[in-house]
Amino acid sequence: MRIVQMSDIHVGSGLFRPELLEAAVRETNELRPDLVAVAGDLTMEGYRWEFEEARRHLDRLECPHVVVVMGNHDAKSVGYRHFEDIFGSRARSLVVPSPQGEAKVVAIDSTKPDLDEGEVGREYYAWIDSEFRGWERGPKILIVHHHILAVPGTGRDVNILRDAGDVMAMLRELRVDMVLSGHRHVPYVWSISGVRVIHSGTVSSLRVRGTMPPSYNLIELDSETVRITLREPGKGKEGEMPLASFSRRPVTTSRFYVEMERFVRYEEMPF
């Protein structure tokens, strides 16, 4: 399975560079991925024209499965209404065919209006559980804008997912394969108890941190390995750098003895 992960487009910022996004879209089409995950912050201020411009760029993607979630900048100015009009539901699940079977993909909106930090919220825990539990036909993938684990090289971490502990415990319990996030503009990968938390940088903005350039991620899975490669838009092979590689099935001797219900409980669906 081949996944392209990009985020933090930031249309409307003075540092937005459309030529970078155009290059990323063109290169993505050449890669012919099974899934394109756009992990939020399409806009700078949540204005409708920003969403419309972002949509014009993303409409050039030829992949049949493009999943877009909201970011904190998209939640400004009541931007969720424009997101829903232009991109559809802010929470969805789908099955994506791949050479290795079928992936279950769950996308959620972790934003709160006009706040930088985010939260999944207990009302969604049971739904996430119902989508992932018992899935055995391929990888389980969660797409969410806010980072669950802190990202190094990003300064003081004051706007993480506020219920990160509960969410991480749930994802470990459900044996989710990977979480695709953005938000901090720095690409990085964590692997915690078999859950691979993969952060993408800003794909088309010069709102970068430290020495990290604008970039997106290429994630490749086969029956034995998972490989994540950073790619700089428009730079070809010279702009590629390996981020991480893993065994497809995590090797761990860890054991957890206390039931998750002692920490996180959820019983009823919100809808």
PDB file of N, CA and C in Angstrom, residues 165-243:
ATOM      1  N   GLY A 165      -3.820  11.423  26.233  1.00  0.00           N
ATOM      2  CA  GLY A 165      -3.605  10.199  27.002  1.00  0.00           C
ATOM      3  C   GLY A 165      -4.719   9.198  26.788  1.00  0.00           C
ATOM      4  N   ASP A 166      -5.965   9.650  26.879  1.00  0.00           N
ATOM      5  CA  ASP A 166      -7.098   8.754  26.676  1.00  0.00           C
ATOM      6  C   ASP A 166      -7.109   8.204  25.253  1.00  0.00           C
ATOM      7  N   VAL A 167      -6.855   9.066  24.284  1.00  0.00           N
ATOM      8  CA  VAL A 167      -6.875   8.637  22.886  1.00  0.00           C
ATOM      9  C   VAL A 167      -5.766   7.626  22.626  1.00  0.00           C
ATOM     10  N   MET A 168      -4.571   7.884  23.146  1.00  0.00           N
ATOM     11  CA  MET A 168      -3.456   6.965  22.912  1.00  0.00           C
ATOM     12  C   MET A 168      -3.734   5.611  23.548  1.00  0.00           C
ATOM     13  N   ALA A 169      -4.323   5.597  24.745  1.00  0.00           N
ATOM     14  CA  ALA A 169      -4.664   4.326  25.384  1.00  0.00           C
ATOM     15  C   ALA A 169      -5.668   3.548  24.538  1.00  0.00           C
ATOM     16  N   MET A 170      -6.639   4.252  23.981  1.00  0.00           N
ATOM     17  CA  MET A 170      -7.641   3.612  23.138  1.00  0.00           C
ATOM     18  C   MET A 170      -7.017   3.048  21.872  1.00  0.00           C
ATOM     19  N   LEU A 171      -6.123   3.801  21.236  1.00  0.00           N
ATOM     20  CA  LEU A 171      -5.500   3.335  19.996  1.00  0.00           C
ATOM     21  C   LEU A 171      -4.616   2.122  20.240  1.00  0.00           C
ATOM     22  N   ARG A 172      -3.939   2.093  21.379  1.00  0.00           N
ATOM     23  CA  ARG A 172      -3.144   0.915  21.718  1.00  0.00           C
ATOM     24  C   ARG A 172      -4.051  -0.288  21.936  1.00  0.00           C
ATOM     25  N   GLU A 173      -5.138  -0.086  22.642  1.00  0.00           N
ATOM     26  CA  GLU A 173      -6.100  -1.161  22.888  1.00  0.00           C
ATOM     27  C   GLU A 173      -6.652  -1.722  21.579  1.00  0.00           C
ATOM     28  N   LEU A 174      -6.918  -0.836  20.602  1.00  0.00           N
ATOM     29  CA  LEU A 174      -7.492  -1.241  19.330  1.00  0.00           C
ATOM     30  C   LEU A 174      -6.447  -1.704  18.322  1.00  0.00           C
ATOM     31  N   ARG A 175      -5.165  -1.601  18.675  1.00  0.00           N
ATOM     32  CA  ARG A 175      -4.052  -1.996  17.812  1.00  0.00           C
ATOM     33  C   ARG A 175      -4.102  -1.268  16.465  1.00  0.00           C
ATOM     34  N   VAL A 176      -4.318   0.031  16.563  1.00  0.00           N
ATOM     35  CA  VAL A 176      -4.285   0.860  15.357  1.00  0.00           C
ATOM     36  C   VAL A 176      -2.853   0.895  14.832  1.00  0.00           C
ATOM     37  N   ASP A 177      -2.707   0.754  13.519  1.00  0.00           N
ATOM     38  CA  ASP A 177      -1.373   0.675  12.923  1.00  0.00           C
ATOM     39  C   ASP A 177      -0.676   2.022  12.856  1.00  0.00           C
ATOM     40  N   MET A 178      -1.411   3.071  12.455  1.00  0.00           N
ATOM     41  CA  MET A 178      -0.748   4.363  12.315  1.00  0.00           C
ATOM     42  C   MET A 178      -1.724   5.510  12.500  1.00  0.00           C
ATOM     43  N   VAL A 179      -1.190   6.600  13.019  1.00  0.00           N
ATOM     44  CA  VAL A 179      -1.902   7.859  13.183  1.00  0.00           C
ATOM     45  C   VAL A 179      -1.187   8.892  12.332  1.00  0.00           C
ATOM     46  N   LEU A 180      -1.908   9.541  11.428  1.00  0.00           N
ATOM     47  CA  LEU A 180      -1.331  10.540  10.532  1.00  0.00           C
ATOM     48  C   LEU A 180      -1.762  11.923  10.996  1.00  0.00           C
ATOM     49  N   SER A 181      -0.801  12.768  11.360  1.00  0.00           N
ATOM     50  CA  SER A 181      -1.079  14.078  11.933  1.00  0.00           C
ATOM     51  C   SER A 181      -0.215  15.141  11.271  1.00  0.00           C
ATOM     52  N   GLY A 182      -0.563  16.398  11.551  1.00  0.00           N
ATOM     53  CA  GLY A 182       0.216  17.533  11.076  1.00  0.00           C
ATOM     54  C   GLY A 182       0.435  18.518  12.199  1.00  0.00           C
ATOM     55  N   HIS A 183       0.085  19.776  11.970  1.00  0.00           N
ATOM     56  CA  HIS A 183      -0.035  20.811  12.997  1.00  0.00           C
ATOM     57  C   HIS A 183       1.273  21.492  13.393  1.00  0.00           C
ATOM     58  N   ARG A 184       2.352  20.750  13.597  1.00  0.00           N
ATOM     59  CA  ARG A 184       3.558  21.360  14.155  1.00  0.00           C
ATOM     60  C   ARG A 184       4.596  21.744  13.097  1.00  0.00           C
ATOM     61  N   HIS A 185       4.339  21.418  11.839  1.00  0.00           N
ATOM     62  CA  HIS A 185       5.201  21.824  10.718  1.00  0.00           C
ATOM     63  C   HIS A 185       6.568  21.150  10.737  1.00  0.00           C
ATOM     64  N   VAL A 186       6.707  20.088  11.510  1.00  0.00           N
ATOM     65  CA  VAL A 186       7.955  19.333  11.554  1.00  0.00           C
ATOM     66  C   VAL A 186       7.642  17.851  11.366  1.00  0.00           C
ATOM     67  N   PRO A 187       8.226  17.197  10.358  1.00  0.00           N
ATOM     68  CA  PRO A 187       7.998  15.759  10.174  1.00  0.00           C
ATOM     69  C   PRO A 187       8.760  14.949  11.215  1.00  0.00           C
ATOM     70  N   TYR A 188       8.067  13.976  11.796  1.00  0.00           N
ATOM     71  CA  TYR A 188       8.704  13.118  12.802  1.00  0.00           C
ATOM     72  C   TYR A 188       7.843  11.879  12.974  1.00  0.00           C
ATOM     73  N   VAL A 189       8.453  10.799  13.462  1.00  0.00           N
ATOM     74  CA  VAL A 189       7.748   9.534  13.642  1.00  0.00           C
ATOM     75  C   VAL A 189       8.028   8.979  15.030  1.00  0.00           C
ATOM     76  N   TRP A 190       6.956   8.581  15.720  1.00  0.00           N
ATOM     77  CA  TRP A 190       7.069   7.837  16.963  1.00  0.00           C
ATOM     78  C   TRP A 190       6.470   6.453  16.745  1.00  0.00           C
ATOM     79  N   SER A 191       6.948   5.455  17.484  1.00  0.00           N
ATOM     80  CA  SER A 191       6.319   4.141  17.526  1.00  0.00           C
ATOM     81  C   SER A 191       6.143   3.755  18.985  1.00  0.00           C
ATOM     82  N   ILE A 192       4.887   3.686  19.420  1.00  0.00           N
ATOM     83  CA  ILE A 192       4.575   3.399  20.822  1.00  0.00           C
ATOM     84  C   ILE A 192       3.667   2.169  20.864  1.00  0.00           C
ATOM     85  N   SER A 193       4.169   1.072  21.426  1.00  0.00           N
ATOM     86  CA  SER A 193       3.386  -0.162  21.548  1.00  0.00           C
ATOM     87  C   SER A 193       2.763  -0.575  20.223  1.00  0.00           C
ATOM     88  N   GLY A 194       3.497  -0.385  19.140  1.00  0.00           N
ATOM     89  CA  GLY A 194       3.016  -0.792  17.834  1.00  0.00           C
ATOM     90  C   GLY A 194       2.194   0.239  17.100  1.00  0.00           C
ATOM     91  N   VAL A 195       1.831   1.352  17.766  1.00  0.00           N
ATOM     92  CA  VAL A 195       1.100   2.437  17.098  1.00  0.00           C
ATOM     93  C   VAL A 195       2.129   3.399  16.519  1.00  0.00           C
ATOM     94  N   ARG A 196       2.149   3.533  15.190  1.00  0.00           N
ATOM     95  CA  ARG A 196       3.099   4.442  14.542  1.00  0.00           C
ATOM     96  C   ARG A 196       2.441   5.801  14.385  1.00  0.00           C
ATOM     97  N   VAL A 197       2.973   6.803  15.051  1.00  0.00           N
ATOM     98  CA  VAL A 197       2.437   8.168  15.003  1.00  0.00           C
ATOM     99  C   VAL A 197       3.321   8.958  14.050  1.00  0.00           C
ATOM    100  N   ILE A 198       2.759   9.335  12.898  1.00  0.00           N
ATOM    101  CA  ILE A 198       3.548   9.905  11.807  1.00  0.00           C
ATOM    102  C   ILE A 198       3.113  11.347  11.575  1.00  0.00           C
ATOM    103  N   HIS A 199       4.024  12.272  11.799  1.00  0.00           N
ATOM    104  CA  HIS A 199       3.743  13.692  11.621  1.00  0.00           C
ATOM    105  C   HIS A 199       4.305  14.164  10.279  1.00  0.00           C
ATOM    106  N   SER A 200       3.548  14.991   9.587  1.00  0.00           N
ATOM    107  CA  SER A 200       4.046  15.594   8.351  1.00  0.00           C
ATOM    108  C   SER A 200       4.358  17.064   8.588  1.00  0.00           C
ATOM    109  N   GLY A 201       5.286  17.589   7.796  1.00  0.00           N
ATOM    110  CA  GLY A 201       5.612  19.008   7.874  1.00  0.00           C
ATOM    111  C   GLY A 201       4.641  19.831   7.045  1.00  0.00           C
ATOM    112  N   THR A 202       4.912  21.102   6.912  1.00  0.00           N
ATOM    113  CA  THR A 202       4.085  21.952   6.054  1.00  0.00           C
ATOM    114  C   THR A 202       4.493  21.718   4.604  1.00  0.00           C
ATOM    115  N   VAL A 203       3.499  21.408   3.752  1.00  0.00           N
ATOM    116  CA  VAL A 203       3.808  21.028   2.384  1.00  0.00           C
ATOM    117  C   VAL A 203       4.046  22.230   1.475  1.00  0.00           C
ATOM    118  N   SER A 204       3.416  23.379   1.787  1.00  0.00           N
ATOM    119  CA  SER A 204       3.443  24.474   0.812  1.00  0.00           C
ATOM    120  C   SER A 204       3.549  25.845   1.457  1.00  0.00           C
ATOM    121  N   SER A 205       4.165  25.897   2.618  1.00  0.00           N
ATOM    122  CA  SER A 205       4.319  27.168   3.321  1.00  0.00           C
ATOM    123  C   SER A 205       5.762  27.302   3.798  1.00  0.00           C
ATOM    124  N   LEU A 206       6.204  28.539   3.894  1.00  0.00           N
ATOM    125  CA  LEU A 206       7.519  28.800   4.477  1.00  0.00           C
ATOM    126  C   LEU A 206       7.423  29.062   5.975  1.00  0.00           C
ATOM    127  N   ARG A 207       6.302  28.689   6.595  1.00  0.00           N
ATOM    128  CA  ARG A 207       6.142  28.775   8.051  1.00  0.00           C
ATOM    129  C   ARG A 207       6.811  27.542   8.674  1.00  0.00           C
ATOM    130  N   VAL A 208       8.115  27.442   8.469  1.00  0.00           N
ATOM    131  CA  VAL A 208       8.866  26.273   8.903  1.00  0.00           C
ATOM    132  C   VAL A 208       9.542  26.561  10.243  1.00  0.00           C
ATOM    133  N   ARG A 209      10.030  25.503  10.863  1.00  0.00           N
ATOM    134  CA  ARG A 209      10.727  25.612  12.147  1.00  0.00           C
ATOM    135  C   ARG A 209      12.145  25.080  11.989  1.00  0.00           C
ATOM    136  N   GLY A 210      13.108  25.828  12.496  1.00  0.00           N
ATOM    137  CA  GLY A 210      14.485  25.367  12.462  1.00  0.00           C
ATOM    138  C   GLY A 210      14.973  25.123  11.052  1.00  0.00           C
ATOM    139  N   THR A 211      15.546  23.953  10.833  1.00  0.00           N
ATOM    140  CA  THR A 211      16.155  23.640   9.546  1.00  0.00           C
ATOM    141  C   THR A 211      15.258  22.782   8.654  1.00  0.00           C
ATOM    142  N   MET A 212      14.045  22.464   9.106  1.00  0.00           N
ATOM    143  CA  MET A 212      13.174  21.595   8.320  1.00  0.00           C
ATOM    144  C   MET A 212      12.552  22.359   7.152  1.00  0.00           C
ATOM    145  N   PRO A 213      12.655  21.849   5.929  1.00  0.00           N
ATOM    146  CA  PRO A 213      12.074  22.522   4.767  1.00  0.00           C
ATOM    147  C   PRO A 213      10.605  22.143   4.599  1.00  0.00           C
ATOM    148  N   PRO A 214       9.867  22.816   3.718  1.00  0.00           N
ATOM    149  CA  PRO A 214       8.530  22.341   3.351  1.00  0.00           C
ATOM    150  C   PRO A 214       8.631  20.913   2.809  1.00  0.00           C
ATOM    151  N   SER A 215       7.681  20.063   3.193  1.00  0.00           N
ATOM    152  CA  SER A 215       7.794  18.656   2.813  1.00  0.00           C
ATOM    153  C   SER A 215       6.452  17.952   2.945  1.00  0.00           C
ATOM    154  N   TYR A 216       6.406  16.738   2.408  1.00  0.00           N
ATOM    155  CA  TYR A 216       5.304  15.817   2.640  1.00  0.00           C
ATOM    156  C   TYR A 216       5.898  14.429   2.806  1.00  0.00           C
ATOM    157  N   ASN A 217       5.075  13.457   3.215  1.00  0.00           N
ATOM    158  CA  ASN A 217       5.574  12.112   3.490  1.00  0.00           C
ATOM    159  C   ASN A 217       5.037  11.105   2.481  1.00  0.00           C
ATOM    160  N   LEU A 218       5.879  10.164   2.109  1.00  0.00           N
ATOM    161  CA  LEU A 218       5.464   8.982   1.366  1.00  0.00           C
ATOM    162  C   LEU A 218       5.578   7.788   2.306  1.00  0.00           C
ATOM    163  N   ILE A 219       4.464   7.083   2.498  1.00  0.00           N
ATOM    164  CA  ILE A 219       4.412   5.913   3.387  1.00  0.00           C
ATOM    165  C   ILE A 219       4.141   4.686   2.524  1.00  0.00           C
ATOM    166  N   GLU A 220       5.008   3.680   2.634  1.00  0.00           N
ATOM    167  CA  GLU A 220       4.870   2.465   1.838  1.00  0.00           C
ATOM    168  C   GLU A 220       4.816   1.251   2.757  1.00  0.00           C
ATOM    169  N   LEU A 221       3.766   0.441   2.589  1.00  0.00           N
ATOM    170  CA  LEU A 221       3.582  -0.757   3.381  1.00  0.00           C
ATOM    171  C   LEU A 221       3.536  -1.961   2.459  1.00  0.00           C
ATOM    172  N   ASP A 222       4.216  -3.022   2.866  1.00  0.00           N
ATOM    173  CA  ASP A 222       4.014  -4.305   2.222  1.00  0.00           C
ATOM    174  C   ASP A 222       3.799  -5.341   3.323  1.00  0.00           C
ATOM    175  N   SER A 223       3.884  -6.596   3.006  1.00  0.00           N
ATOM    176  CA  SER A 223       3.580  -7.633   3.998  1.00  0.00           C
ATOM    177  C   SER A 223       4.613  -7.701   5.115  1.00  0.00           C
ATOM    178  N   GLU A 224       5.788  -7.106   4.904  1.00  0.00           N
ATOM    179  CA  GLU A 224       6.868  -7.246   5.888  1.00  0.00           C
ATOM    180  C   GLU A 224       7.334  -5.934   6.502  1.00  0.00           C
ATOM    181  N   THR A 225       7.243  -4.811   5.776  1.00  0.00           N
ATOM    182  CA  THR A 225       7.858  -3.573   6.243  1.00  0.00           C
ATOM    183  C   THR A 225       6.925  -2.374   6.070  1.00  0.00           C
ATOM    184  N   VAL A 226       7.243  -1.329   6.840  1.00  0.00           N
ATOM    185  CA  VAL A 226       6.652  -0.007   6.680  1.00  0.00           C
ATOM    186  C   VAL A 226       7.798   0.970   6.515  1.00  0.00           C
ATOM    187  N   ARG A 227       7.772   1.753   5.441  1.00  0.00           N
ATOM    188  CA  ARG A 227       8.835   2.729   5.183  1.00  0.00           C
ATOM    189  C   ARG A 227       8.223   4.107   5.017  1.00  0.00           C
ATOM    190  N   ILE A 228       8.803   5.107   5.687  1.00  0.00           N
ATOM    191  CA  ILE A 228       8.335   6.491   5.596  1.00  0.00           C
ATOM    192  C   ILE A 228       9.471   7.341   5.067  1.00  0.00           C
ATOM    193  N   THR A 229       9.189   8.082   3.988  1.00  0.00           N
ATOM    194  CA  THR A 229      10.190   8.917   3.342  1.00  0.00           C
ATOM    195  C   THR A 229       9.699  10.351   3.292  1.00  0.00           C
ATOM    196  N   LEU A 230      10.536  11.286   3.726  1.00  0.00           N
ATOM    197  CA  LEU A 230      10.265  12.716   3.572  1.00  0.00           C
ATOM    198  C   LEU A 230      10.602  13.128   2.146  1.00  0.00           C
ATOM    199  N   ARG A 231       9.719  13.939   1.545  1.00  0.00           N
ATOM    200  CA  ARG A 231       9.957  14.425   0.185  1.00  0.00           C
ATOM    201  C   ARG A 231       9.734  15.940   0.153  1.00  0.00           C
ATOM    202  N   GLU A 232      10.697  16.655  -0.397  1.00  0.00           N
ATOM    203  CA  GLU A 232      10.554  18.093  -0.595  1.00  0.00           C
ATOM    204  C   GLU A 232       9.917  18.344  -1.964  1.00  0.00           C
ATOM    205  N   PRO A 233       8.827  19.095  -2.021  1.00  0.00           N
ATOM    206  CA  PRO A 233       8.152  19.304  -3.307  1.00  0.00           C
ATOM    207  C   PRO A 233       9.067  19.950  -4.339  1.00  0.00           C
ATOM    208  N   GLY A 234       9.075  19.369  -5.540  1.00  0.00           N
ATOM    209  CA  GLY A 234       9.801  19.962  -6.652  1.00  0.00           C
ATOM    210  C   GLY A 234      11.275  19.645  -6.703  1.00  0.00           C
ATOM    211  N   LYS A 235      11.800  18.824  -5.780  1.00  0.00           N
ATOM    212  CA  LYS A 235      13.242  18.566  -5.738  1.00  0.00           C
ATOM    213  C   LYS A 235      13.631  17.158  -6.164  1.00  0.00           C
ATOM    214  N   GLY A 236      12.651  16.337  -6.523  1.00  0.00           N
ATOM    215  CA  GLY A 236      12.962  15.009  -7.014  1.00  0.00           C
ATOM    216  C   GLY A 236      13.724  14.178  -6.012  1.00  0.00           C
ATOM    217  N   LYS A 237      14.626  13.318  -6.520  1.00  0.00           N
ATOM    218  CA  LYS A 237      15.387  12.417  -5.645  1.00  0.00           C
ATOM    219  C   LYS A 237      16.284  13.176  -4.676  1.00  0.00           C
ATOM    220  N   GLU A 238      16.748  14.352  -5.081  1.00  0.00           N
ATOM    221  CA  GLU A 238      17.610  15.140  -4.200  1.00  0.00           C
ATOM    222  C   GLU A 238      16.852  15.614  -2.960  1.00  0.00           C
ATOM    223  N   GLY A 239      15.536  15.684  -3.051  1.00  0.00           N
ATOM    224  CA  GLY A 239      14.731  16.145  -1.935  1.00  0.00           C
ATOM    225  C   GLY A 239      14.130  15.027  -1.103  1.00  0.00           C
ATOM    226  N   GLU A 240      14.651  13.808  -1.239  1.00  0.00           N
ATOM    227  CA  GLU A 240      14.141  12.672  -0.477  1.00  0.00           C
ATOM    228  C   GLU A 240      15.058  12.347   0.695  1.00  0.00           C
ATOM    229  N   MET A 241      14.439  11.984   1.837  1.00  0.00           N
ATOM    230  CA  MET A 241      15.211  11.583   3.007  1.00  0.00           C
ATOM    231  C   MET A 241      14.407  10.564   3.792  1.00  0.00           C
ATOM    232  N   PRO A 242      14.979   9.425   4.153  1.00  0.00           N
ATOM    233  CA  PRO A 242      14.229   8.440   4.944  1.00  0.00           C
ATOM    234  C   PRO A 242      13.910   8.987   6.332  1.00  0.00           C
ATOM    235  N   LEU A 243      12.666   8.787   6.765  1.00  0.00           N
ATOM    236  CA  LEU A 243      12.257   9.193   8.114  1.00  0.00           C
ATOM    237  C   LEU A 243      12.283   8.023   9.083  1.00  0.00           C
TER     238      LEU A 243
END
